[in-house]
Tab-separated table of C-alpha atoms in Angstrom:
chain	number	residue	atom	x	y	z
H	1	MET	CA	-57.382	126.433	-7.327
H	2	THR	CA	-55.369	123.958	-5.211
H	3	THR	CA	-57.043	120.668	-4.275
H	4	THR	CA	-55.606	118.188	-1.745
H	5	PRO	CA	-57.297	114.751	-1.483
H	6	LEU	CA	-57.701	113.415	2.038
H	7	LEU	CA	-59.637	110.144	1.696
H	8	GLN	CA	-61.109	107.915	-1.002
H	9	MET	CA	-63.694	105.148	-0.731
H	10	GLY	CA	-66.231	103.219	-2.759
H	11	LEU	CA	-70.003	103.120	-2.571
H	12	ARG	CA	-71.369	99.772	-3.746
H	13	VAL	CA	-73.769	98.339	-1.150
H	14	GLU	CA	-76.220	99.613	1.461
H	15	GLN	CA	-73.616	99.076	4.179
H	16	ASP	CA	-71.385	101.612	2.456
H	17	ILE	CA	-73.962	104.363	3.063
H	18	PHE	CA	-73.401	104.098	6.827
H	19	VAL	CA	-69.631	104.032	6.315
H	20	LEU	CA	-69.782	107.065	3.994
H	21	ARG	CA	-71.826	109.021	6.530
H	22	GLN	CA	-69.397	108.112	9.321
H	23	ARG	CA	-66.302	108.947	7.251
H	24	GLY	CA	-67.862	112.210	6.103
H	25	ARG	CA	-68.417	113.252	9.701
H	26	GLU	CA	-64.861	112.263	10.598
H	27	VAL	CA	-63.295	114.223	7.723
H	28	ALA	CA	-65.451	117.265	8.552
H	29	ALA	CA	-64.303	117.072	12.168
H	30	VAL	CA	-60.568	116.882	11.445
H	31	VAL	CA	-60.580	119.817	8.978
H	32	GLY	CA	-62.310	122.042	11.581
H	33	LEU	CA	-66.032	122.192	10.729
H	34	GLU	CA	-68.312	122.863	13.659
H	35	HIS	CA	-70.470	120.058	15.054
H	36	GLN	CA	-73.674	121.178	13.336
H	37	ASP	CA	-71.883	121.452	9.989
H	38	GLN	CA	-70.407	117.985	10.501
H	39	VAL	CA	-73.913	116.551	10.911
H	40	ARG	CA	-75.207	118.538	7.918
H	41	ILE	CA	-72.576	117.351	5.448
H	42	ALA	CA	-72.790	113.745	6.731
H	43	THR	CA	-76.576	113.802	6.259
H	44	ALA	CA	-76.270	115.281	2.771
H	45	LEU	CA	-73.719	112.587	1.854
H	46	SER	CA	-75.980	109.757	3.018
H	47	GLU	CA	-78.950	111.136	1.034
H	48	VAL	CA	-76.933	111.586	-2.191
H	49	ALA	CA	-75.274	108.132	-1.709
H	50	ARG	CA	-78.655	106.471	-1.329
H	51	ASP	CA	-79.901	108.159	-4.535
H	52	LEU	CA	-76.822	107.146	-6.552
H	53	LEU	CA	-76.806	103.577	-5.210
H	54	ARG	CA	-80.443	103.182	-6.190
H	55	SER	CA	-80.180	104.840	-9.625
H	56	VAL	CA	-76.749	103.779	-11.011
H	57	GLY	CA	-75.448	101.156	-8.582
H	58	GLY	CA	-72.932	103.231	-6.657
H	59	ALA	CA	-70.103	105.763	-6.956
H	60	ASP	CA	-66.456	106.446	-6.136
H	61	VAL	CA	-66.103	109.060	-3.398
H	62	VAL	CA	-63.169	111.459	-2.869
H	63	PHE	CA	-62.872	113.796	0.152
H	64	ALA	CA	-60.563	116.767	-0.467
H	65	VAL	CA	-59.673	120.235	0.758
H	66	ALA	CA	-59.837	122.948	-1.908
H	67	ASP	CA	-58.768	126.607	-1.817
H	68	SER	CA	-61.223	129.210	-3.132
H	69	PRO	CA	-60.445	132.587	-4.791
H	70	ASP	CA	-61.407	134.395	-1.582
H	71	GLY	CA	-58.603	132.590	0.300
H	72	ARG	CA	-60.943	130.385	2.328
H	73	CYS	CA	-60.725	126.588	2.470
H	74	HIS	CA	-63.637	124.293	1.581
H	75	LEU	CA	-64.241	120.651	2.345
H	76	ARG	CA	-65.190	119.190	-1.033
H	77	VAL	CA	-66.710	115.782	-1.727
H	78	ASP	CA	-66.808	114.398	-5.297
H	79	LEU	CA	-69.065	111.394	-6.007
H	80	THR	CA	-68.310	109.880	-9.430
H	81	PRO	CA	-71.145	107.490	-10.453
H	82	VAL	CA	-70.065	104.016	-11.658
H	83	ALA	CA	-72.569	104.321	-14.523
H	84	PRO	CA	-73.969	107.268	-16.502
H	85	LEU	CA	-76.634	109.270	-14.745
H	86	PRO	CA	-80.100	109.118	-16.362
H	87	GLY	CA	-80.190	112.060	-18.759
H	88	GLY	CA	-76.808	113.229	-17.449
H	89	ARG	CA	-78.569	115.053	-14.622
H	90	TYR	CA	-79.025	114.590	-10.917
H	91	GLU	CA	-81.721	115.979	-8.663
H	92	PRO	CA	-81.783	114.781	-5.036
H	93	GLU	CA	-85.046	113.250	-3.968
H	94	SER	CA	-84.991	115.424	-0.825
H	95	GLY	CA	-85.078	119.131	-1.506
H	96	ALA	CA	-83.393	119.748	1.840
H	97	VAL	CA	-80.042	118.341	0.630
H	98	ALA	CA	-79.062	121.566	-1.156
H	99	ARG	CA	-79.705	123.531	2.051
H	100	LEU	CA	-77.341	121.325	4.093
H	101	VAL	CA	-74.241	122.291	2.082
H	102	ASP	CA	-72.870	125.479	0.559
H	103	THR	CA	-72.804	124.089	-3.005
H	104	LEU	CA	-74.322	121.077	-4.750
H	105	SER	CA	-73.752	120.647	-8.486
H	106	VAL	CA	-73.299	118.144	-11.308
H	107	LEU	CA	-70.288	118.750	-13.583
H	108	THR	CA	-68.017	116.957	-16.013
H	109	VAL	CA	-64.438	116.234	-14.907
H	110	GLN	CA	-62.202	114.497	-17.507
H	111	ARG	CA	-65.299	113.141	-19.303
H	112	ASP	CA	-66.686	111.774	-16.043
H	113	THR	CA	-69.920	113.075	-14.559
H	114	VAL	CA	-69.312	114.112	-10.954
H	115	VAL	CA	-71.763	115.087	-8.228
H	116	ARG	CA	-69.904	117.678	-6.124
H	117	MET	CA	-70.805	119.208	-2.788
H	118	SER	CA	-68.799	121.502	-0.518
H	119	ARG	CA	-68.880	123.208	2.838
H	120	ARG	CA	-66.725	126.175	3.830
H	121	VAL	CA	-64.221	125.697	6.660
H	122	PRO	CA	-64.675	128.335	9.405
H	123	ALA	CA	-62.053	131.048	9.648
H	124	THR	CA	-61.569	130.099	13.303
H	125	ALA	CA	-60.443	126.585	12.379
H	126	ARG	CA	-56.789	125.563	12.560
H	127	THR	CA	-54.819	126.522	9.457
H	128	LEU	CA	-54.601	123.653	6.979
H	129	THR	CA	-50.964	123.775	5.962
H	130	THR	CA	-49.353	121.148	3.728
H	131	GLU	CA	-47.868	119.424	6.765
H	132	ARG	CA	-51.234	119.513	8.541
H	133	LEU	CA	-53.023	117.981	5.513
H	134	THR	CA	-50.392	115.175	5.283
H	135	GLU	CA	-50.942	114.477	8.956
H	136	LEU	CA	-54.734	114.399	8.522
H	137	ARG	CA	-54.471	112.072	5.501
H	138	ALA	CA	-52.391	109.609	7.535
H	139	GLN	CA	-54.760	109.886	10.502
H	140	LEU	CA	-57.815	109.119	8.357
H	141	GLY	CA	-56.022	106.226	6.651
H	142	GLU	CA	-55.267	104.565	9.955
H	143	SER	CA	-58.774	104.915	11.404
H	144	ALA	CA	-61.234	102.089	10.857
H	145	PRO	CA	-64.941	102.729	10.249
H	146	GLY	CA	-67.429	101.570	12.817
H	147	THR	CA	-70.230	99.098	12.338
H	148	ALA	CA	-73.643	99.929	10.956
H	149	GLU	CA	-75.128	99.496	14.420
H	150	GLU	CA	-72.683	102.056	15.835
H	151	GLU	CA	-73.446	104.530	13.058
H	152	LEU	CA	-77.161	103.955	13.555
H	153	ALA	CA	-76.765	104.621	17.262
H	154	THR	CA	-74.844	107.780	16.447
H	155	GLN	CA	-77.566	108.878	14.067
H	156	ASN	CA	-80.195	108.227	16.720
H	157	LEU	CA	-78.227	110.300	19.210
H	158	GLN	CA	-77.863	113.085	16.689
H	159	LEU	CA	-81.575	112.907	15.976
H	160	ILE	CA	-82.384	113.100	19.691
H	161	ASN	CA	-80.068	116.105	20.047
H	162	ALA	CA	-81.626	117.706	17.007
H	163	LEU	CA	-85.122	117.111	18.378
H	164	ASP	CA	-84.063	118.519	21.728
H	165	GLU	CA	-82.624	121.570	20.008
H	166	VAL	CA	-85.815	121.968	17.991
H	167	ARG	CA	-87.864	121.712	21.179
H	168	ASN	CA	-85.663	124.327	22.857
H	169	GLN	CA	-86.007	126.578	19.851
H	170	ARG	CA	-89.745	126.033	19.861
H	171	ASP	CA	-89.928	126.946	23.551
H	172	GLU	CA	-87.740	129.992	22.932
H	173	LEU	CA	-89.954	130.981	20.009
H	174	ALA	CA	-93.040	130.594	22.191
H	175	ARG	CA	-91.429	132.759	24.855
H	176	LEU	CA	-90.479	135.387	22.276
H	177	ASN	CA	-93.999	135.300	20.861
H	178	GLU	CA	-95.412	135.865	24.337
H	179	GLU	CA	-93.031	138.775	24.907
H	180	LEU	CA	-93.932	140.157	21.492
H	181	GLU	CA	-97.621	139.839	22.278
H	182	GLN	CA	-97.123	141.624	25.604
H	183	THR	CA	-95.110	144.307	23.832
H	184	ASN	CA	-97.845	144.674	21.240
H	185	ARG	CA	-100.447	145.006	23.974
H	186	GLY	CA	-98.311	147.659	25.632
H	187	VAL	CA	-97.821	149.461	22.333
H	188	MET	CA	-101.554	149.354	21.630
H	189	ALA	CA	-102.306	150.663	25.117
H	190	LEU	CA	-99.753	153.445	24.654
H	191	TYR	CA	-101.151	154.209	21.204
H	192	GLN	CA	-104.661	154.394	22.634
H	193	GLN	CA	-103.450	156.657	25.434
H	194	LEU	CA	-101.664	158.927	22.976
H	195	THR	CA	-104.737	158.939	20.746
H	196	ASP	CA	-106.937	159.944	23.682
H	197	GLU	CA	-104.472	162.632	24.746
H	198	LEU	CA	-104.229	163.922	21.164
H	199	GLU	CA	-108.008	164.025	20.889
H	200	ALA	CA	-108.221	165.895	24.183
H	201	THR	CA	-105.510	168.283	22.994
H	202	ASN	CA	-107.332	168.848	19.720
H	203	GLN	CA	-110.506	169.616	21.610
H	204	GLY	CA	-108.574	172.063	23.767
H	205	VAL	CA	-107.048	173.697	20.683
H	206	VAL	CA	-110.464	173.998	19.057
H	207	ALA	CA	-111.843	175.551	22.230
H	208	LEU	CA	-108.849	177.905	22.387
H	209	TYR	CA	-109.342	178.952	18.766
H	210	ALA	CA	-113.008	179.579	19.481
H	211	GLU	CA	-112.089	181.689	22.502
H	212	LEU	CA	-109.475	183.566	20.452
H	213	ASP	CA	-112.034	184.235	17.731
H	214	GLU	CA	-114.429	185.543	20.353
H	215	LYS	CA	-111.754	187.749	21.921
H	216	SER	CA	-110.724	188.983	18.478
H	217	ALA	CA	-114.292	189.903	17.716
H	218	GLN	CA	-114.561	191.687	21.058
H	219	LEU	CA	-111.309	193.571	20.424
H	220	GLY	CA	-112.494	194.513	16.936
H	221	ALA	CA	-115.751	195.797	18.352
H	222	ALA	CA	-113.899	197.698	21.089
H	223	SER	CA	-111.516	199.235	18.543
H	224	GLU	CA	-114.409	200.244	16.316
H	225	SER	CA	-116.202	201.757	19.299
H	226	LYS	CA	-113.074	203.656	20.305
H	227	SER	CA	-112.582	205.008	16.781
H	228	ARG	CA	-116.222	206.028	16.562
H	229	PHE	CA	-116.006	207.698	19.982
H	230	LEU	CA	-112.843	209.598	19.023
H	231	ALA	CA	-114.382	210.753	15.765
H	232	ASN	CA	-117.607	211.900	17.443
H	233	VAL	CA	-115.796	213.684	20.280
H	234	SER	CA	-113.392	215.352	17.853
H	235	HIS	CA	-116.251	216.624	15.707
H	236	GLU	CA	-118.101	217.889	18.782
H	237	LEU	CA	-115.024	219.630	20.210
H	238	ARG	CA	-113.795	221.215	16.997
H	239	ALA	CA	-116.650	223.748	16.695
H	240	PRO	CA	-116.452	225.209	20.241
H	241	VAL	CA	-112.650	225.252	20.202
H	242	THR	CA	-112.658	227.062	16.863
H	243	ALA	CA	-115.169	229.532	18.313
H	244	ILE	CA	-112.945	230.155	21.336
H	245	ILE	CA	-109.989	230.891	19.043
H	246	GLY	CA	-112.120	233.249	16.956
H	247	LEU	CA	-113.438	235.101	20.020
H	248	ALA	CA	-109.935	235.453	21.455
H	249	ARG	CA	-108.734	236.875	18.127
H	250	LEU	CA	-111.612	239.411	18.159
H	251	LEU	CA	-110.788	240.476	21.711
H	252	GLY	CA	-107.227	241.166	20.712
H	253	ASP	CA	-108.125	242.907	17.446
H	254	SER	CA	-107.183	246.579	17.190
H	255	ALA	CA	-110.751	247.473	16.199
H	256	SER	CA	-112.076	246.265	19.537
H	257	ASP	CA	-111.905	248.101	22.821
H	258	PRO	CA	-108.334	248.395	24.107
H	259	LEU	CA	-107.239	245.748	26.616
H	260	THR	CA	-104.990	246.184	29.545
H	261	THR	CA	-101.631	244.493	29.545
H	262	GLU	CA	-102.849	241.764	31.862
H	263	GLN	CA	-105.970	241.224	29.747
H	264	GLU	CA	-103.850	240.902	26.589
H	265	ARG	CA	-101.665	238.324	28.323
H	266	GLN	CA	-104.701	236.328	29.461
H	267	VAL	CA	-106.311	236.458	25.992
H	268	GLY	CA	-103.001	235.245	24.528
H	269	LEU	CA	-103.040	232.318	26.928
H	270	ILE	CA	-106.614	231.522	25.913
H	271	ARG	CA	-105.690	231.562	22.198
H	272	SER	CA	-102.565	229.447	22.795
H	273	SER	CA	-104.438	226.863	24.874
H	274	ALA	CA	-107.282	226.715	22.378
H	275	SER	CA	-104.822	226.230	19.489
H	276	ASP	CA	-103.141	223.355	21.346
H	277	LEU	CA	-106.541	221.842	22.026
H	278	LEU	CA	-107.525	222.194	18.352
H	279	THR	CA	-104.293	220.440	17.333
H	280	LEU	CA	-105.122	217.597	19.697
H	281	VAL	CA	-108.672	217.358	18.336
H	282	ASN	CA	-107.399	217.246	14.746
H	283	GLU	CA	-104.853	214.522	15.571
H	284	LEU	CA	-107.495	212.458	17.344
H	285	LEU	CA	-109.764	212.769	14.316
H	286	ASP	CA	-106.974	211.767	11.927
H	287	LEU	CA	-106.058	208.758	14.083
H	288	ALA	CA	-109.700	207.667	14.267
H	289	LYS	CA	-109.970	207.859	10.479
H	290	ALA	CA	-106.815	205.783	10.021
H	291	GLU	CA	-107.917	203.116	12.500
H	292	SER	CA	-111.363	202.791	10.993
H	293	GLY	CA	-109.951	202.367	7.492
H	294	ARG	CA	-111.697	205.454	6.127
H	295	ILE	CA	-108.483	206.832	4.600
H	296	GLU	CA	-108.099	205.650	1.010
H	297	PRO	CA	-104.783	206.575	-0.663
H	298	GLU	CA	-105.035	208.354	-4.020
H	299	TRP	CA	-102.289	206.616	-5.982
H	300	ALA	CA	-100.258	208.654	-8.443
H	301	GLU	CA	-96.728	209.094	-9.736
H	302	VAL	CA	-95.187	211.497	-7.214
H	303	ASP	CA	-91.988	213.505	-7.765
H	304	LEU	CA	-90.087	213.465	-4.476
H	305	ARG	CA	-88.204	216.633	-5.444
H	306	ALA	CA	-91.456	218.602	-5.451
H	307	VAL	CA	-92.505	217.108	-2.081
H	308	PHE	CA	-89.108	217.904	-0.570
H	309	GLY	CA	-89.202	221.466	-1.932
H	310	GLN	CA	-92.619	222.068	-0.376
H	311	LEU	CA	-91.464	220.714	2.993
H	312	ARG	CA	-88.321	222.846	2.864
H	313	GLY	CA	-90.387	225.995	2.373
H	314	THR	CA	-93.108	225.347	4.938
H	315	LEU	CA	-90.938	224.020	7.771
H	316	ARG	CA	-88.436	226.881	7.736
H	317	ALA	CA	-91.206	229.054	9.163
H	318	LEU	CA	-91.602	226.811	12.231
H	319	PRO	CA	-90.078	228.139	15.449
H	320	SER	CA	-86.952	226.187	16.429
H	321	ALA	CA	-83.707	226.706	18.323
H	322	ALA	CA	-81.277	229.048	16.619
H	323	GLU	CA	-78.564	226.395	16.811
H	324	VAL	CA	-80.592	223.863	14.773
H	325	GLU	CA	-80.190	223.743	10.978
H	326	LEU	CA	-82.809	222.136	8.732
H	327	VAL	CA	-81.169	220.318	5.791
H	328	VAL	CA	-83.406	218.906	3.038
H	329	GLU	CA	-81.260	217.096	0.447
H	330	GLU	CA	-82.382	217.141	-3.175
H	331	PRO	CA	-83.201	213.564	-4.370
H	332	ALA	CA	-81.231	212.380	-7.378
H	333	PRO	CA	-83.378	212.136	-10.550
H	334	PRO	CA	-85.415	210.282	-11.537
H	335	ALA	CA	-87.069	210.606	-8.133
H	336	THR	CA	-90.571	209.266	-8.723
H	337	VAL	CA	-92.578	206.845	-6.632
H	338	ARG	CA	-96.167	205.630	-6.907
H	339	THR	CA	-97.855	206.780	-3.691
H	340	ASP	CA	-100.277	209.328	-2.205
H	341	GLU	CA	-98.547	212.719	-2.243
H	342	VAL	CA	-100.686	214.254	0.507
H	343	LEU	CA	-100.289	211.356	2.933
H	344	LEU	CA	-96.533	211.064	2.259
H	345	ALA	CA	-96.039	214.777	2.834
H	346	GLN	CA	-98.045	214.513	6.043
H	347	VAL	CA	-95.802	211.681	7.311
H	348	LEU	CA	-92.555	213.495	6.499
H	349	ARG	CA	-93.860	216.791	7.935
H	350	ASN	CA	-94.752	214.999	11.156
H	351	LEU	CA	-91.297	213.410	11.449
H	352	LEU	CA	-89.475	216.672	10.661
H	353	HIS	CA	-91.643	218.621	13.096
H	354	ASN	CA	-90.887	216.124	15.857
H	355	ALA	CA	-87.157	216.222	15.125
H	356	LEU	CA	-87.086	220.058	15.205
H	357	LYS	CA	-89.107	220.081	18.418
H	358	PHE	CA	-86.790	217.700	20.307
H	359	THR	CA	-83.423	218.859	18.934
H	360	ALA	CA	-81.698	221.667	20.846
H	361	ALA	CA	-78.544	222.001	18.698
H	362	GLY	CA	-77.041	220.571	15.526
H	363	GLU	CA	-79.157	219.664	12.513
H	364	VAL	CA	-82.248	217.887	11.272
H	365	ARG	CA	-81.725	216.224	7.871
H	366	LEU	CA	-84.147	214.760	5.315
H	367	ARG	CA	-82.737	212.634	2.517
H	368	ALA	CA	-83.901	210.042	0.002
H	369	GLU	CA	-81.983	207.029	-1.350
H	370	ARG	CA	-83.083	204.789	-4.198
H	371	HIS	CA	-82.534	201.034	-3.765
H	372	ALA	CA	-83.426	198.069	-5.938
H	373	ASP	CA	-86.509	197.282	-3.843
H	374	GLY	CA	-87.744	200.851	-3.339
H	375	TRP	CA	-87.025	204.211	-1.699
H	376	ARG	CA	-85.486	204.826	1.726
H	377	LEU	CA	-86.571	208.201	3.153
H	378	THR	CA	-84.736	209.110	6.366
H	379	VAL	CA	-85.246	211.892	8.883
H	380	SER	CA	-82.239	212.137	11.211
H	381	ASP	CA	-81.496	214.547	14.032
H	382	THR	CA	-78.798	215.311	16.578
H	383	GLY	CA	-81.211	215.314	19.508
H	384	PRO	CA	-80.899	213.486	22.834
H	385	GLY	CA	-81.713	210.052	21.348
H	386	ILE	CA	-84.061	207.345	22.573
H	387	PRO	CA	-83.044	204.231	24.594
H	388	PRO	CA	-83.499	200.923	22.714
H	389	GLU	CA	-86.079	199.666	25.221
H	390	LEU	CA	-88.371	202.589	24.307
H	391	HIS	CA	-88.203	202.213	20.512
H	392	ASP	CA	-91.516	200.352	20.346
H	393	ARG	CA	-93.231	202.483	22.975
H	394	VAL	CA	-92.793	205.756	21.066
H	395	PHE	CA	-95.199	204.329	18.489
H	396	GLU	CA	-97.860	203.820	21.155
H	397	GLU	CA	-100.703	206.294	21.385
H	398	PHE	CA	-100.345	209.134	23.947
H	399	TYR	CA	-96.779	208.124	24.876
H	400	GLN	CA	-93.817	210.498	24.805
H	401	ALA	CA	-90.244	209.420	25.505
H	402	PRO	CA	-88.771	211.131	28.583
H	403	GLY	CA	-86.131	213.762	27.867
H	404	PRO	CA	-84.062	216.464	29.528
H	405	ALA	CA	-86.853	218.965	28.953
H	406	ARG	CA	-90.579	218.428	28.668
H	407	VAL	CA	-91.825	219.322	25.179
H	408	GLY	CA	-95.463	219.918	24.359
H	409	GLY	CA	-97.319	217.330	22.310
H	410	THR	CA	-100.021	214.653	22.381
H	411	GLY	CA	-98.020	211.517	21.634
H	412	LEU	CA	-100.247	210.751	18.627
H	413	GLY	CA	-97.977	211.910	15.801
H	414	LEU	CA	-95.743	208.844	15.468
H	415	PRO	CA	-98.567	206.244	15.775
H	416	TYR	CA	-100.486	208.134	13.104
H	417	ALA	CA	-97.415	208.405	10.868
H	418	ARG	CA	-96.776	204.642	11.064
H	419	ARG	CA	-100.416	203.898	10.187
H	420	LEU	CA	-100.183	206.149	7.144
H	421	VAL	CA	-96.940	204.507	6.003
H	422	ASN	CA	-98.572	201.091	6.337
H	423	LEU	CA	-101.480	202.320	4.205
H	424	LEU	CA	-98.922	203.326	1.571
H	425	GLY	CA	-97.496	199.788	1.567
H	426	GLY	CA	-94.282	200.679	3.414
H	427	THR	CA	-92.729	200.565	6.861
H	428	LEU	CA	-91.562	203.091	9.438
H	429	GLU	CA	-88.615	202.119	11.653
H	430	LEU	CA	-86.533	203.856	14.331
H	431	ALA	CA	-82.787	203.654	15.012
H	432	SER	CA	-81.558	205.636	18.005
H	433	GLU	CA	-79.191	205.634	20.977
H	434	PRO	CA	-78.999	208.042	23.901
H	435	GLY	CA	-76.653	210.929	23.072
H	436	ARG	CA	-76.404	210.008	19.346
H	437	GLY	CA	-79.647	211.357	17.975
H	438	SER	CA	-82.433	209.496	16.182
H	439	THR	CA	-83.099	208.314	12.635
H	440	PHE	CA	-86.595	207.507	11.392
H	441	THR	CA	-86.606	205.498	8.143
H	442	VAL	CA	-89.591	205.299	5.808
H	443	TRP	CA	-89.354	202.517	3.228
H	444	LEU	CA	-91.662	202.742	0.228
H	445	PRO	CA	-91.882	200.312	-2.700
H	446	VAL	CA	-91.449	201.917	-6.101
H	447	ASP	CA	-94.814	200.684	-7.409
H	448	GLY	CA	-96.718	201.342	-4.191
H	449	THR	CA	-97.399	197.604	-3.453
């Protein structure tokens, strides 16, 4: 560390305290310390000088500029007491002295006890080159200290300025406190407003939930009433419709009186219409059972190969276009899944029947694929396809997608099939585009859950 002395002086009498304060302020000014720092280091010097003069009779004072490891310059003042310090230690009587400077310490330099204080020179100050320090040393050597009265007047002026600054800071603090208080009042008012709005919102949400619960209960009651109505109507209609079919069969039996050609045609129409009506009644009854939760799956280990074989045999007898081929692929073993065999067969039969009914040419294919999370059962056809905007609607009750030709049906098969798949713990999805056919995919977990 490089140290360059600027000024030396002695402290022996009370008068020297004023001179030391004045010279300290002068040195601080020429090296570039700001005005407030000049006053701080001069005040610290006068306090330490008064302590040393009272305790050991004085000191030798050296003002110097020292370089620090961080490359910054410091104004350093060493006060070497003319007699040993009591106990070899020094504590300023005023605790504020240490806060006026950057460092204040007692150390041993060449067997002398030195009280050292320092203040960092601002980076904005003029660079203290060797030539500049020589010039400052000469300048300080030529200047003469003022009288005690002049220094006292300067101190009084500094005190007045300090008091004025304190008063300004006090006024500024009062103003800031007032602004803070107003801000706090505004924040509290806003908080209260938000609290009131939140409480009102909560009340609205509670009321909405209550209304939703009421509507849900009403919808549940309406759904239960609808299911009960469908079940009762279906039961009431099944007996007379079955009787009509039986009577029509008797009229057309060879053991009965012969019918004319027109009579045979009309009896055939009666039987056909009654059969369609019986199919509708049965589907309504099945849907009512599914909606009311009265269908309980009978879980068992089901071999898909047996289910597929049964479907292959029964569906080949259904009437379909000559250009349509039914392809039922054999599942790769082991092809077991825990489910209800009757309900699963009913779902697949419904999907295959629909595909055969709406496909004019090409093929209808049933296949099964095993995945890590379960089985994917797909029924695909080469029919006209269904637009994407109607994919959800085909699962609505009594809805049939429009096509090039009107095909008989009730529009209950797909809603019923999806309800059964949900009961089996799976899902039923549709993928289709106009002109590219349709694919219905049934996903079933292996363990049925």
